[in-house]
PDB file of C-alpha atoms in Angstrom:
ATOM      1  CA  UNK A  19     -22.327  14.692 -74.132  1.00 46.00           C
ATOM      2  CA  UNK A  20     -25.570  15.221 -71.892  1.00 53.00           C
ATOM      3  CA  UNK A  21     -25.215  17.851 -69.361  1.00 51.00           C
ATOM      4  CA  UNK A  22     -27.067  17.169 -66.001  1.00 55.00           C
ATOM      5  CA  UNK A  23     -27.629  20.859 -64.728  1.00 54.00           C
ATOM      6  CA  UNK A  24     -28.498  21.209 -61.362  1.00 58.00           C
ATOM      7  CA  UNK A  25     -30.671  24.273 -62.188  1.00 62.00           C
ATOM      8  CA  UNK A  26     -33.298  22.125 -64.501  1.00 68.00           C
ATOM      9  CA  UNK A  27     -33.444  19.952 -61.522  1.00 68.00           C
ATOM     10  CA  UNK A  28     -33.399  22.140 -58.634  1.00 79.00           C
ATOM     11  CA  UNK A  29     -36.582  24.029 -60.923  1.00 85.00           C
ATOM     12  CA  UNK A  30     -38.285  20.392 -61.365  1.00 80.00           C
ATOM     13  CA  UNK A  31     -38.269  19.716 -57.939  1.00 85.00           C
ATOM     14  CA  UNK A  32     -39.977  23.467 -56.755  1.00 87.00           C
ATOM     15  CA  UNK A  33     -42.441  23.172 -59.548  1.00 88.00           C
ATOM     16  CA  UNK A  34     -43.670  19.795 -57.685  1.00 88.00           C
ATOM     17  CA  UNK A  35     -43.178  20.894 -54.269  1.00 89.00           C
ATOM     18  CA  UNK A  36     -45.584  24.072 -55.630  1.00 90.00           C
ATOM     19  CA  UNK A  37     -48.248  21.757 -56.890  1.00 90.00           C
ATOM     20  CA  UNK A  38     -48.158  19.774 -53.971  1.00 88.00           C
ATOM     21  CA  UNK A  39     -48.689  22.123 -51.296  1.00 91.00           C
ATOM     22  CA  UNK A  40     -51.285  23.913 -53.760  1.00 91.00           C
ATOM     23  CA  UNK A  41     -53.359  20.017 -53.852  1.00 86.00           C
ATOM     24  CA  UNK A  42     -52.864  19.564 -50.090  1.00 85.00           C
ATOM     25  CA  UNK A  43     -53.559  22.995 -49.672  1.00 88.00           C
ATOM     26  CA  UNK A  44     -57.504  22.034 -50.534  1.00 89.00           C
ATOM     27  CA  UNK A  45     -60.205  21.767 -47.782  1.00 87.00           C
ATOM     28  CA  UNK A  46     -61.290  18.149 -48.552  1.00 89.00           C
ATOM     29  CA  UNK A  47     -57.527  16.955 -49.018  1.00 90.00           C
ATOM     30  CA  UNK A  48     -56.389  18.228 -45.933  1.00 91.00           C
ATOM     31  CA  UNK A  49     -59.784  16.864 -44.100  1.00 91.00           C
ATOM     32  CA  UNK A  50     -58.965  13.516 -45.333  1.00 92.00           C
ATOM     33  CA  UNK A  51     -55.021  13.819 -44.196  1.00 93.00           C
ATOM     34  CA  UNK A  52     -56.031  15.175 -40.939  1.00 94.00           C
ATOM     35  CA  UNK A  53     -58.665  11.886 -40.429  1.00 94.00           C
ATOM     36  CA  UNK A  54     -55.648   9.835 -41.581  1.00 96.00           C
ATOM     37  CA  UNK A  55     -53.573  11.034 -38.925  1.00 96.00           C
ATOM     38  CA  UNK A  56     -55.633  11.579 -36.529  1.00 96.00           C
ATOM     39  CA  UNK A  57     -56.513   7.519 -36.588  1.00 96.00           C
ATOM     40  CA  UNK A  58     -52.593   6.408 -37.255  1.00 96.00           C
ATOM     41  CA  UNK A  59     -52.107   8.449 -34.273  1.00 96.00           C
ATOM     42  CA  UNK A  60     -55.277   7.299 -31.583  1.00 95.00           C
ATOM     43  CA  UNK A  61     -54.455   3.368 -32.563  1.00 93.00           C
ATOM     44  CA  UNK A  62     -51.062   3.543 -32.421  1.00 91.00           C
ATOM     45  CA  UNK A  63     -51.348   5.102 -28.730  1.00 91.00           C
ATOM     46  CA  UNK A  64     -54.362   2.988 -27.814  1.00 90.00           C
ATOM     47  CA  UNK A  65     -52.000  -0.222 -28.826  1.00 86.00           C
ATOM     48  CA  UNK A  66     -48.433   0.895 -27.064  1.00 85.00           C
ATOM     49  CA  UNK A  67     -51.682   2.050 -23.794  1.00 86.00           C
ATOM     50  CA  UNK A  68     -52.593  -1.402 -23.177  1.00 87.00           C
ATOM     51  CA  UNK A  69     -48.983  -2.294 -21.408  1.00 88.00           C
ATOM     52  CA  UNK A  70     -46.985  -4.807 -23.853  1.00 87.00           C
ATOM     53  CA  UNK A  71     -43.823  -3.226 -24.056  1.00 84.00           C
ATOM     54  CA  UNK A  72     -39.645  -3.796 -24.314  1.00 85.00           C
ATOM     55  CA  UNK A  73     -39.169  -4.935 -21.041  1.00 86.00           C
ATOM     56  CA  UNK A  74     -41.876  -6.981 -20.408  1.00 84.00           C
ATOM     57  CA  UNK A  75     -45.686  -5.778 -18.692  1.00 86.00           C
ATOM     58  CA  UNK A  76     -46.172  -2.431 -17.520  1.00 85.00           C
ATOM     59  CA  UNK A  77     -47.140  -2.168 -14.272  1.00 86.00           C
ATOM     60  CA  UNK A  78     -50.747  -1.058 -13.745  1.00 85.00           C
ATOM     61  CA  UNK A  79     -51.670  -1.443 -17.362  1.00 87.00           C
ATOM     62  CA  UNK A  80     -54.188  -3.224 -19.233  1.00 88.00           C
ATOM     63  CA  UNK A  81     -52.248  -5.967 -19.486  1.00 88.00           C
ATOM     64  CA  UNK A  82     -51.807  -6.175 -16.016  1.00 87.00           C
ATOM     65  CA  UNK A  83     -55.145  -6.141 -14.994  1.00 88.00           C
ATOM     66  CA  UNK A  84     -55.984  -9.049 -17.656  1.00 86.00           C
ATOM     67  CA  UNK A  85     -52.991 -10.986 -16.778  1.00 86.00           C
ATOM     68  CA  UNK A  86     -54.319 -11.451 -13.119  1.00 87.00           C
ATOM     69  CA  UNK A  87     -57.923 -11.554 -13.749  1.00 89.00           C
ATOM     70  CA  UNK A  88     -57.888 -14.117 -16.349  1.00 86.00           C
ATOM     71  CA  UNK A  89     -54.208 -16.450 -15.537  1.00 84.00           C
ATOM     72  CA  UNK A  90     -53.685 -15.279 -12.212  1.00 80.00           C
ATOM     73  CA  UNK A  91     -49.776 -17.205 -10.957  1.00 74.00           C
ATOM     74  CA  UNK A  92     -50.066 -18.733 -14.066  1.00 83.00           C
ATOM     75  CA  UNK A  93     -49.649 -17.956 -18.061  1.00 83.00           C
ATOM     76  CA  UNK A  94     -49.861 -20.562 -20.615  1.00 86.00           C
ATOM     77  CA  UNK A  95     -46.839 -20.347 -22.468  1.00 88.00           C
ATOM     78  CA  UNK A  96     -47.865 -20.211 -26.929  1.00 87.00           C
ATOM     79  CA  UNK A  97     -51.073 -18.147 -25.691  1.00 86.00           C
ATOM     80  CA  UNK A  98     -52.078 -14.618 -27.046  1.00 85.00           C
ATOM     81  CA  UNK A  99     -50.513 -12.940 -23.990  1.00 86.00           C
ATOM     82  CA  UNK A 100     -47.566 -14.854 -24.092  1.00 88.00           C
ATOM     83  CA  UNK A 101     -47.467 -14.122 -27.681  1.00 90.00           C
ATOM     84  CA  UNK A 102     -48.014 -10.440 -27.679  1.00 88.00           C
ATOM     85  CA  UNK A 103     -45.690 -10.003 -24.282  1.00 88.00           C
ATOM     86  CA  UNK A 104     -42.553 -11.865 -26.293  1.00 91.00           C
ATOM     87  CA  UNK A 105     -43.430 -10.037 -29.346  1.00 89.00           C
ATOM     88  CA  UNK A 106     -43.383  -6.327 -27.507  1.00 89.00           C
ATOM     89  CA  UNK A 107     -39.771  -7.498 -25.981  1.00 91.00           C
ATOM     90  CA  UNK A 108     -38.601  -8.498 -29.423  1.00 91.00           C
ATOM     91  CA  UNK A 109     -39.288  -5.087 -30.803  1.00 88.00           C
ATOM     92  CA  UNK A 110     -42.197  -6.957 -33.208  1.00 89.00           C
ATOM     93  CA  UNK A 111     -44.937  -5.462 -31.910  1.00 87.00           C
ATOM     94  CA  UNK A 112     -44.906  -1.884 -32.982  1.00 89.00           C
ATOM     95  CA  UNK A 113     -43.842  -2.275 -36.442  1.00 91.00           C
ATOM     96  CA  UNK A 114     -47.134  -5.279 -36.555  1.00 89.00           C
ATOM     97  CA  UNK A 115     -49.170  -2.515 -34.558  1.00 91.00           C
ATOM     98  CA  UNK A 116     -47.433   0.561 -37.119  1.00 93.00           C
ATOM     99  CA  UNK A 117     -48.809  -1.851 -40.735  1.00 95.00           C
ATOM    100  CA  UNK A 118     -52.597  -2.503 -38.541  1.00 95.00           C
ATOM    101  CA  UNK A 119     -52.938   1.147 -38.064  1.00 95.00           C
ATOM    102  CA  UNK A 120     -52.294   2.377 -41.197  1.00 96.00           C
ATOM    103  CA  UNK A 121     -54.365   0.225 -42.752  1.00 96.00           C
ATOM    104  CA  UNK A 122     -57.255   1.369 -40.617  1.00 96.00           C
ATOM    105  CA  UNK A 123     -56.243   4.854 -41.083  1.00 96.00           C
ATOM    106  CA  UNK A 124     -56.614   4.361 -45.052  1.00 96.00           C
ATOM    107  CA  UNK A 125     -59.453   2.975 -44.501  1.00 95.00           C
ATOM    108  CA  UNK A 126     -61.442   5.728 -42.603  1.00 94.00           C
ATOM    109  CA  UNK A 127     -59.307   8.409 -44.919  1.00 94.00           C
ATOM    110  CA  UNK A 128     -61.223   6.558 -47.882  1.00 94.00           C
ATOM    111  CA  UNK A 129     -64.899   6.656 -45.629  1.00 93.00           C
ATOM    112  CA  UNK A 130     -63.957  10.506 -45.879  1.00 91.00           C
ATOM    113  CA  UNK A 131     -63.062  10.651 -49.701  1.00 91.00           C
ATOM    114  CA  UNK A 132     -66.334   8.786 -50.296  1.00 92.00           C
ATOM    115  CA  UNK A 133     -68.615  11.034 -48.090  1.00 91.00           C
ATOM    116  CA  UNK A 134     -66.840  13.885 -50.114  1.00 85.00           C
ATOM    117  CA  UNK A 135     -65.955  15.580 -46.329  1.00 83.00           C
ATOM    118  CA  UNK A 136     -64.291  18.742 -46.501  1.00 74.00           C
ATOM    119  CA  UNK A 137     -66.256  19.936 -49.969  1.00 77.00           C
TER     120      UNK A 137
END
């Protein structure tokens, strides 16, 4: 019979939680976290900033301001601002916005591995 005790794997798990925090714990890990979050965090809030949201355009937004300068009374319907505004009212546009910025945050996160910042 195998015995599953809870105190080999309750000892498993603080050993990695221990390692873990002692690698994060390192100057040019945490720099490159940090960067990571840092841009998750600025495009994420630049995106839900320009005005597309769940009940349509905010008012005095980005959005706004390019809705009447550029279609004035009248949006074409299948365009990229009809496309973005029915997206943000689905609920489609964050999780879209959520995968684009942490893409570019892995990006610049690998910029800082490669410039070796934090060492």
């Amino acid at each position: 019979m195998i015995s599953f005790g809870t105190e080999d794997g309750l000892s498993w798990y603080q050993d990695l939680a221990s390692s873990l925090m002692k690698w994060l714990a390192q100057p040019h890990i945490m720099a490159i976290v940090i960067a990571w979050a840092v841009t998750f965090t600025i495009v994420c809030s630049l995106i839900l900033a320009l005005g597309f949201g769940p009940v349509g355009i905010g008012a005095g937004t980005l959005a706004t301001v390019f809705q009447s300068y550029m279609y004035g009374a009248f949006t074409p319907a299948g365009g990229i601002f009809a496309t973005l505004t029915s997206m943000a009212m689905l609920g489609s546009l964050m999780p879209a916005a959520a995968i684009f910025a942490a893409f570019l945050a892995s990006g610049v996160a690998i910029i800082f591995w490669a410039c070796d910042v934090g060492r």
